[in-house]
PDB file of C-alpha atoms in Angstrom:
ATOM      1  CA  MET D   1    -136.916 105.044 -97.290  1.00 59.00           C
ATOM      2  CA  LYS D   2    -138.707 106.888-100.092  1.00 62.00           C
ATOM      3  CA  LYS D   3    -136.727 104.870-102.619  1.00 64.00           C
ATOM      4  CA  ILE D   4    -138.331 101.691-101.265  1.00 66.00           C
ATOM      5  CA  ALA D   5    -141.860 102.953-101.845  1.00 64.00           C
ATOM      6  CA  VAL D   6    -141.086 104.321-105.313  1.00 62.00           C
ATOM      7  CA  ILE D   7    -139.286 101.182-106.483  1.00 65.00           C
ATOM      8  CA  LEU D   8    -142.023  98.956-105.064  1.00 63.00           C
ATOM      9  CA  LEU D   9    -144.732 100.831-106.914  1.00 62.00           C
ATOM     10  CA  CYS D  10    -142.760 100.858-110.157  1.00 63.00           C
ATOM     11  CA  SER D  11    -141.909  97.186-109.946  1.00 61.00           C
ATOM     12  CA  LEU D  12    -145.468  96.132-109.233  1.00 60.00           C
ATOM     13  CA  THR D  13    -146.959  98.215-112.033  1.00 59.00           C
ATOM     14  CA  SER D  14    -144.527  96.600-114.472  1.00 56.00           C
ATOM     15  CA  CYS D  15    -146.198  93.233-113.824  1.00 55.00           C
ATOM     16  CA  VAL D  16    -148.985  93.901-116.336  1.00 52.00           C
ATOM     17  CA  SER D  17    -148.613  92.201-119.734  1.00 49.00           C
ATOM     18  CA  THR D  18    -150.663  90.341-122.342  1.00 54.00           C
ATOM     19  CA  ASN D  19    -149.821  86.618-122.332  1.00 63.00           C
ATOM     20  CA  SER D  20    -149.171  84.148-119.554  1.00 62.00           C
ATOM     21  CA  PHE D  21    -145.515  83.521-120.493  1.00 64.00           C
ATOM     22  CA  SER D  22    -144.635  87.190-120.336  1.00 78.00           C
ATOM     23  CA  LYS D  23    -146.668  87.505-117.139  1.00 77.00           C
ATOM     24  CA  VAL D  24    -144.540  84.790-115.522  1.00 77.00           C
ATOM     25  CA  ILE D  25    -141.380  86.599-116.631  1.00 83.00           C
ATOM     26  CA  LYS D  26    -142.707  89.903-115.242  1.00 89.00           C
ATOM     27  CA  ILE D  27    -143.700  88.214-111.972  1.00 89.00           C
ATOM     28  CA  LYS D  28    -140.182  86.821-111.614  1.00 88.00           C
ATOM     29  CA  GLN D  29    -138.755  90.291-112.273  1.00 92.00           C
ATOM     30  CA  CYS D  30    -141.084  91.790-109.668  1.00 92.00           C
ATOM     31  CA  THR D  31    -140.039  89.137-107.156  1.00 92.00           C
ATOM     32  CA  LYS D  32    -136.374  89.966-107.774  1.00 93.00           C
ATOM     33  CA  ASN D  33    -137.157  93.670-107.295  1.00 93.00           C
ATOM     34  CA  ILE D  34    -138.801  92.905-103.958  1.00 94.00           C
ATOM     35  CA  GLU D  35    -135.720  90.964-102.885  1.00 94.00           C
ATOM     36  CA  VAL D  36    -133.589  94.000-103.779  1.00 94.00           C
ATOM     37  CA  LEU D  37    -135.914  96.168-101.711  1.00 94.00           C
ATOM     38  CA  GLU D  38    -135.558  93.765 -98.790  1.00 94.00           C
ATOM     39  CA  ASN D  39    -131.768  94.055 -99.038  1.00 95.00           C
ATOM     40  CA  TRP D  40    -131.941  97.850 -99.165  1.00 94.00           C
ATOM     41  CA  LEU D  41    -134.277  97.873 -96.182  1.00 95.00           C
ATOM     42  CA  ASN D  42    -131.905  95.664 -94.202  1.00 94.00           C
ATOM     43  CA  GLU D  43    -129.010  97.967 -95.093  1.00 95.00           C
ATOM     44  CA  ASP D  44    -130.990 101.072 -94.108  1.00 95.00           C
ATOM     45  CA  TYR D  45    -132.016  99.452 -90.816  1.00 95.00           C
ATOM     46  CA  THR D  46    -128.448  98.325 -90.100  1.00 96.00           C
ATOM     47  CA  ASN D  47    -127.180 101.855 -90.809  1.00 96.00           C
ATOM     48  CA  GLY D  48    -129.772 103.311 -88.440  1.00 96.00           C
ATOM     49  CA  ASP D  49    -131.628 105.154 -91.202  1.00 95.00           C
ATOM     50  CA  VAL D  50    -134.902 103.327 -90.495  1.00 94.00           C
ATOM     51  CA  PRO D  51    -136.401 102.709 -87.040  1.00 95.00           C
ATOM     52  CA  ILE D  52    -137.279  99.128 -86.088  1.00 95.00           C
ATOM     53  CA  HIS D  53    -141.067  99.630 -86.170  1.00 95.00           C
ATOM     54  CA  VAL D  54    -140.906 101.075 -89.687  1.00 94.00           C
ATOM     55  CA  ALA D  55    -138.579  98.307 -90.872  1.00 94.00           C
ATOM     56  CA  GLN D  56    -140.903  95.656 -89.449  1.00 95.00           C
ATOM     57  CA  ASN D  57    -143.878  97.180 -91.273  1.00 95.00           C
ATOM     58  CA  TYR D  58    -142.003  97.238 -94.579  1.00 94.00           C
ATOM     59  CA  ILE D  59    -140.745  93.684 -94.067  1.00 93.00           C
ATOM     60  CA  HIS D  60    -144.294  92.522 -93.404  1.00 95.00           C
ATOM     61  CA  ILE D  61    -145.694  94.220 -96.516  1.00 94.00           C
ATOM     62  CA  LEU D  62    -142.842  92.966 -98.708  1.00 94.00           C
ATOM     63  CA  ALA D  63    -143.349  89.408 -97.452  1.00 94.00           C
ATOM     64  CA  ILE D  64    -147.079  89.541 -98.221  1.00 94.00           C
ATOM     65  CA  THR D  65    -146.419  90.993-101.662  1.00 94.00           C
ATOM     66  CA  LYS D  66    -143.796  88.357-102.421  1.00 93.00           C
ATOM     67  CA  GLU D  67    -146.208  85.604-101.361  1.00 94.00           C
ATOM     68  CA  ASP D  68    -148.957  87.065-103.573  1.00 93.00           C
ATOM     69  CA  LEU D  69    -146.556  87.106-106.516  1.00 92.00           C
ATOM     70  CA  LYS D  70    -145.682  83.454-105.874  1.00 91.00           C
ATOM     71  CA  LYS D  71    -149.386  82.589-105.952  1.00 91.00           C
ATOM     72  CA  LEU D  72    -149.777  84.440-109.256  1.00 88.00           C
ATOM     73  CA  GLN D  73    -146.753  82.682-110.709  1.00 86.00           C
ATOM     74  CA  THR D  74    -148.176  79.301-109.685  1.00 87.00           C
ATOM     75  CA  LYS D  75    -151.487  80.233-111.307  1.00 84.00           C
ATOM     76  CA  TYR D  76    -149.803  81.076-114.624  1.00 80.00           C
ATOM     77  CA  ASP D  77    -147.444  78.084-114.432  1.00 78.00           C
ATOM     78  CA  ASN D  78    -150.471  75.788-114.236  1.00 78.00           C
ATOM     79  CA  LYS D  79    -152.089  77.212-117.387  1.00 67.00           C
TER      80      LYS D  79
END
């Protein structure tokens, strides 16, 4: 479970760059990282390593973060 938090923080901090093209690339990379985290979370839940209430909280936060990244990507795509 700690790996999820660490990877999430690392992936989101890597989204900072200087021009809009590289920002779009970084946003796509961050989105892929979130999808990996979702897969890991599902595996951990399936294996019984994470209780349902914790998994639901992580799923909710990951979904919000993914949606925010999509909004950012749309913003930079329209520039």
